[in-house]
Amino acid sequence: MAAFEISHLELPVDLPVSVASDLARQRPDILAAESLLHVASAQVGVATANLYPQLTLGANYGSMALTAQQLFDANSIVWGITAGLVQPIFHGGALVAQRRAAIAAFDQAAALYRQTVLTAFENVADALRALELDAQTLAAQADAFAQARAAAELAQNQFDNGAVSYLSLLNAQQQFALAAVAVVQARGDRFADTAALFQALGGGWWNESAPQSPAKPLASKD
């Protein structure tokens, strides 16, 4: 297996400083909260429907009992209809309580969904802000690296010509090495924050099937 080197990693050419809010909907936590909200909404509908009689009238309704003795016979359609009408009345208190419980569960699911969405947007905003700062830091470190390299080369030439001491050369080389480390650190931070953005979006913005809004690109500096 080939040895891994950080130089093998490549950042996207353009990183956005803003993304469409719809992209965050592919996050697993938002999808889960949305599913719970749909289930809770359906339960409210079921509980509401249970408050009404459940009747089925067929073509043979004309066989209703014609005598008082047959009126409440088990096979009488009239008795069956009456039982269906009376049942919600007898159990009305329990059915109303079930509906209230379903509504409360729906309100709780709605609150959870709102909080989940707000948290997701906060995560995305934090990641975008971090990437913007990373770009600025990387640009500054790259400039410092270029200046330190030029200073080290100048010090080397001056030392070769006897214009500066060896201590001055070592100091210039040390500053150059520190600048190189700072550039690597800045690139590493940008890799980490890019991964954080991917996670915050639940996959990323590269999905062409997802709706996208125009966003100002943040050009990669590395």
Short mmCIF file of C-alpha atoms in Angstrom, two decimals:
data_model
loop_
_atom_site.label_atom_id
_atom_site.label_comp_id
_atom_site.label_asym_id
_atom_site.label_seq_id
_atom_site.Cartn_x
_atom_site.Cartn_y
_atom_site.Cartn_z
CA MET A 1 0.00 0.00 0.00
CA ALA A 2 1.36 3.40 -1.00
CA ALA A 3 2.27 5.77 1.81
CA PHE A 4 -0.31 8.47 2.49
CA GLU A 5 0.76 12.09 2.15
CA ILE A 6 -1.34 15.16 2.86
CA SER A 7 -0.18 16.62 -0.44
CA HIS A 8 -2.28 13.95 -2.19
CA LEU A 9 -5.46 15.55 -0.87
CA GLU A 10 -7.16 18.16 -3.00
CA LEU A 11 -9.77 20.68 -1.94
CA PRO A 12 -12.65 21.63 -4.26
CA VAL A 13 -11.65 24.40 -6.66
CA ASP A 14 -14.46 26.65 -5.42
CA LEU A 15 -15.93 26.67 -1.93
CA PRO A 16 -19.20 28.58 -1.39
CA VAL A 17 -19.66 31.30 1.18
CA SER A 18 -23.42 30.65 1.07
CA VAL A 19 -25.58 27.68 0.13
CA ALA A 20 -29.28 27.09 -0.50
CA SER A 21 -31.15 26.23 2.69
CA ASP A 22 -32.81 23.28 0.94
CA LEU A 23 -29.46 21.51 0.79
CA ALA A 24 -29.47 21.05 4.56
CA ARG A 25 -32.69 19.01 4.30
CA GLN A 26 -30.70 15.95 3.29
CA ARG A 27 -29.22 15.78 6.80
CA PRO A 28 -30.24 12.52 8.52
CA ASP A 29 -31.38 14.32 11.68
CA ILE A 30 -33.70 16.62 9.71
CA LEU A 31 -35.11 13.73 7.69
CA ALA A 32 -35.74 11.77 10.89
CA ALA A 33 -37.46 14.72 12.58
CA GLU A 34 -39.57 15.30 9.47
CA SER A 35 -40.66 11.65 9.44
CA LEU A 36 -41.69 11.87 13.10
CA LEU A 37 -43.69 15.00 12.29
CA HIS A 38 -45.54 13.22 9.46
CA VAL A 39 -46.35 10.27 11.73
CA ALA A 40 -47.62 12.57 14.49
CA SER A 41 -49.78 14.45 11.98
CA ALA A 42 -51.28 11.18 10.76
CA GLN A 43 -52.03 10.14 14.34
CA VAL A 44 -54.00 13.36 14.85
CA GLY A 45 -56.06 12.51 11.78
CA VAL A 46 -56.73 9.00 13.05
CA ALA A 47 -57.74 10.24 16.50
CA THR A 48 -60.07 12.81 14.95
CA ALA A 49 -61.70 10.22 12.68
CA ASN A 50 -62.32 7.95 15.67
CA LEU A 51 -64.64 10.58 17.13
CA TYR A 52 -67.18 9.86 14.38
CA PRO A 53 -69.30 6.72 13.90
CA GLN A 54 -67.89 4.14 11.52
CA LEU A 55 -70.90 3.06 9.42
CA THR A 56 -71.18 0.92 6.31
CA LEU A 57 -74.59 0.87 4.58
CA GLY A 58 -75.25 -1.81 1.99
CA ALA A 59 -78.01 -2.41 -0.55
CA ASN A 60 -79.88 -4.73 1.84
CA TYR A 61 -80.67 -1.99 4.35
CA GLY A 62 -84.35 -2.65 3.62
CA SER A 63 -84.28 -5.81 5.72
CA MET A 64 -84.61 -3.77 8.92
CA ALA A 65 -86.77 -5.38 11.58
CA LEU A 66 -90.45 -4.61 11.27
CA THR A 67 -91.50 -5.76 14.74
CA ALA A 68 -90.48 -4.63 18.20
CA GLN A 69 -89.21 -8.12 19.02
CA GLN A 70 -86.85 -8.04 16.05
CA LEU A 71 -85.75 -4.46 16.52
CA PHE A 72 -82.80 -5.29 18.80
CA ASP A 73 -82.05 -8.68 17.32
CA ALA A 74 -78.32 -9.28 16.80
CA ASN A 75 -78.90 -9.59 13.06
CA SER A 76 -80.94 -6.41 12.82
CA ILE A 77 -79.37 -3.68 10.69
CA VAL A 78 -81.15 -1.06 12.79
CA TRP A 79 -79.48 -2.40 15.94
CA GLY A 80 -76.11 -2.47 14.22
CA ILE A 81 -76.45 1.13 13.08
CA THR A 82 -77.63 2.24 16.51
CA ALA A 83 -74.66 0.56 18.16
CA GLY A 84 -72.31 2.30 15.76
CA LEU A 85 -73.88 5.66 16.54
CA VAL A 86 -73.88 5.19 20.29
CA GLN A 87 -70.33 3.83 20.60
CA PRO A 88 -68.58 7.20 20.08
CA ILE A 89 -70.93 8.73 22.66
CA PHE A 90 -70.13 6.11 25.30
CA HIS A 91 -66.38 6.38 24.65
CA GLY A 92 -66.38 10.07 23.82
CA GLY A 93 -64.26 11.09 26.80
CA ALA A 94 -61.54 8.56 26.03
CA LEU A 95 -61.56 9.40 22.32
CA VAL A 96 -61.28 13.12 23.00
CA ALA A 97 -58.41 12.45 25.39
CA GLN A 98 -56.68 10.37 22.72
CA ARG A 99 -57.06 13.21 20.23
CA ARG A 100 -55.65 15.71 22.71
CA ALA A 101 -52.70 13.40 23.33
CA ALA A 102 -52.14 13.07 19.58
CA ILE A 103 -52.20 16.86 19.18
CA ALA A 104 -49.73 17.24 22.04
CA ALA A 105 -47.44 14.67 20.41
CA PHE A 106 -47.71 16.56 17.13
CA ASP A 107 -46.81 19.85 18.82
CA GLN A 108 -43.81 18.17 20.43
CA ALA A 109 -42.70 16.71 17.09
CA ALA A 110 -43.11 20.11 15.43
CA ALA A 111 -40.99 21.77 18.12
CA LEU A 112 -38.33 19.09 17.70
CA TYR A 113 -38.35 19.59 13.93
CA ARG A 114 -37.96 23.35 14.25
CA GLN A 115 -35.09 22.98 16.72
CA THR A 116 -33.39 20.40 14.51
CA VAL A 117 -33.60 22.68 11.48
CA LEU A 118 -32.29 25.67 13.42
CA THR A 119 -29.38 23.60 14.74
CA ALA A 120 -28.60 22.40 11.22
CA PHE A 121 -28.57 25.94 9.82
CA GLU A 122 -26.34 27.03 12.69
CA ASN A 123 -23.90 24.21 11.91
CA VAL A 124 -23.81 25.18 8.23
CA ALA A 125 -23.32 28.87 9.03
CA ASP A 126 -20.48 28.07 11.44
CA ALA A 127 -18.78 25.85 8.86
CA LEU A 128 -19.06 28.50 6.14
CA ARG A 129 -17.68 31.17 8.44
CA ALA A 130 -14.79 28.90 9.39
CA LEU A 131 -14.00 28.29 5.72
CA GLU A 132 -14.01 32.01 5.01
CA LEU A 133 -11.54 32.59 7.85
CA ASP A 134 -9.47 29.62 6.68
CA ALA A 135 -9.15 31.15 3.22
CA GLN A 136 -7.96 34.44 4.68
CA THR A 137 -5.52 32.69 7.02
CA LEU A 138 -4.15 30.48 4.25
CA ALA A 139 -3.61 33.48 1.97
CA ALA A 140 -1.78 35.35 4.73
CA GLN A 141 0.38 32.33 5.58
CA ALA A 142 1.20 31.80 1.90
CA ASP A 143 2.37 35.41 1.63
CA ALA A 144 4.44 35.04 4.80
CA PHE A 145 5.94 31.82 3.43
CA ALA A 146 6.96 33.55 0.19
CA GLN A 147 8.57 36.40 2.10
CA ALA A 148 10.39 34.02 4.47
CA ARG A 149 11.70 32.00 1.54
CA ALA A 150 12.99 35.13 -0.18
CA ALA A 151 14.62 36.25 3.06
CA ALA A 152 16.27 32.85 3.55
CA GLU A 153 17.63 32.88 -0.01
CA LEU A 154 18.95 36.40 0.47
CA ALA A 155 20.59 35.44 3.77
CA GLN A 156 22.20 32.43 2.11
CA ASN A 157 23.66 34.63 -0.65
CA GLN A 158 24.87 37.19 1.87
CA PHE A 159 26.45 34.47 4.01
CA ASP A 160 28.19 33.00 0.96
CA ASN A 161 29.64 36.45 0.26
CA GLY A 162 30.60 36.98 3.90
CA ALA A 163 28.10 39.79 4.41
CA VAL A 164 26.23 38.20 7.36
CA SER A 165 27.09 35.84 10.16
CA TYR A 166 26.14 32.18 10.32
CA LEU A 167 23.76 33.03 13.17
CA SER A 168 21.86 35.42 10.89
CA LEU A 169 21.60 32.69 8.26
CA LEU A 170 20.26 30.20 10.82
CA ASN A 171 17.69 32.73 12.01
CA ALA A 172 16.44 33.31 8.44
CA GLN A 173 16.26 29.57 7.80
CA GLN A 174 14.35 29.06 11.05
CA GLN A 175 11.77 31.69 10.08
CA PHE A 176 11.41 30.01 6.70
CA ALA A 177 10.81 26.61 8.35
CA LEU A 178 8.22 28.09 10.72
CA ALA A 179 6.43 29.73 7.80
CA ALA A 180 6.31 26.39 5.97
CA VAL A 181 4.80 24.71 9.05
CA ALA A 182 2.20 27.50 9.32
CA VAL A 183 1.12 26.94 5.70
CA VAL A 184 0.70 23.22 6.31
CA GLN A 185 -1.33 23.95 9.44
CA ALA A 186 -3.56 26.40 7.55
CA ARG A 187 -4.18 23.82 4.83
CA GLY A 188 -4.98 21.18 7.44
CA ASP A 189 -7.48 23.49 9.12
CA ARG A 190 -9.15 24.10 5.78
CA PHE A 191 -9.40 20.37 5.09
CA ALA A 192 -10.98 19.84 8.51
CA ASP A 193 -13.48 22.67 8.10
CA THR A 194 -14.37 21.49 4.58
CA ALA A 195 -15.17 18.06 6.01
CA ALA A 196 -17.25 19.79 8.71
CA LEU A 197 -19.23 21.57 5.98
CA PHE A 198 -19.84 18.27 4.18
CA GLN A 199 -21.15 16.82 7.44
CA ALA A 200 -23.28 19.88 8.23
CA LEU A 201 -24.93 19.62 4.81
CA GLY A 202 -25.55 15.91 5.20
CA GLY A 203 -23.53 15.14 2.08
CA GLY A 204 -22.50 18.38 0.39
CA TRP A 205 -23.58 20.79 -2.29
CA TRP A 206 -22.31 18.76 -5.25
CA ASN A 207 -25.60 16.88 -5.70
CA GLU A 208 -26.87 18.29 -9.00
CA SER A 209 -30.40 17.08 -8.33
CA ALA A 210 -30.68 19.36 -5.31
CA PRO A 211 -31.92 22.93 -5.86
CA GLN A 212 -29.15 25.49 -5.75
CA SER A 213 -29.13 29.25 -5.48
CA PRO A 214 -26.39 31.52 -6.83
CA ALA A 215 -23.56 31.79 -4.35
CA LYS A 216 -20.40 33.83 -4.37
CA PRO A 217 -17.52 31.35 -4.75
CA LEU A 218 -14.57 31.35 -2.40
CA ALA A 219 -11.60 30.47 -4.58
CA SER A 220 -9.14 27.95 -3.20
CA LYS A 221 -5.82 29.54 -2.30
CA ASP A 222 -3.80 26.39 -2.09
#
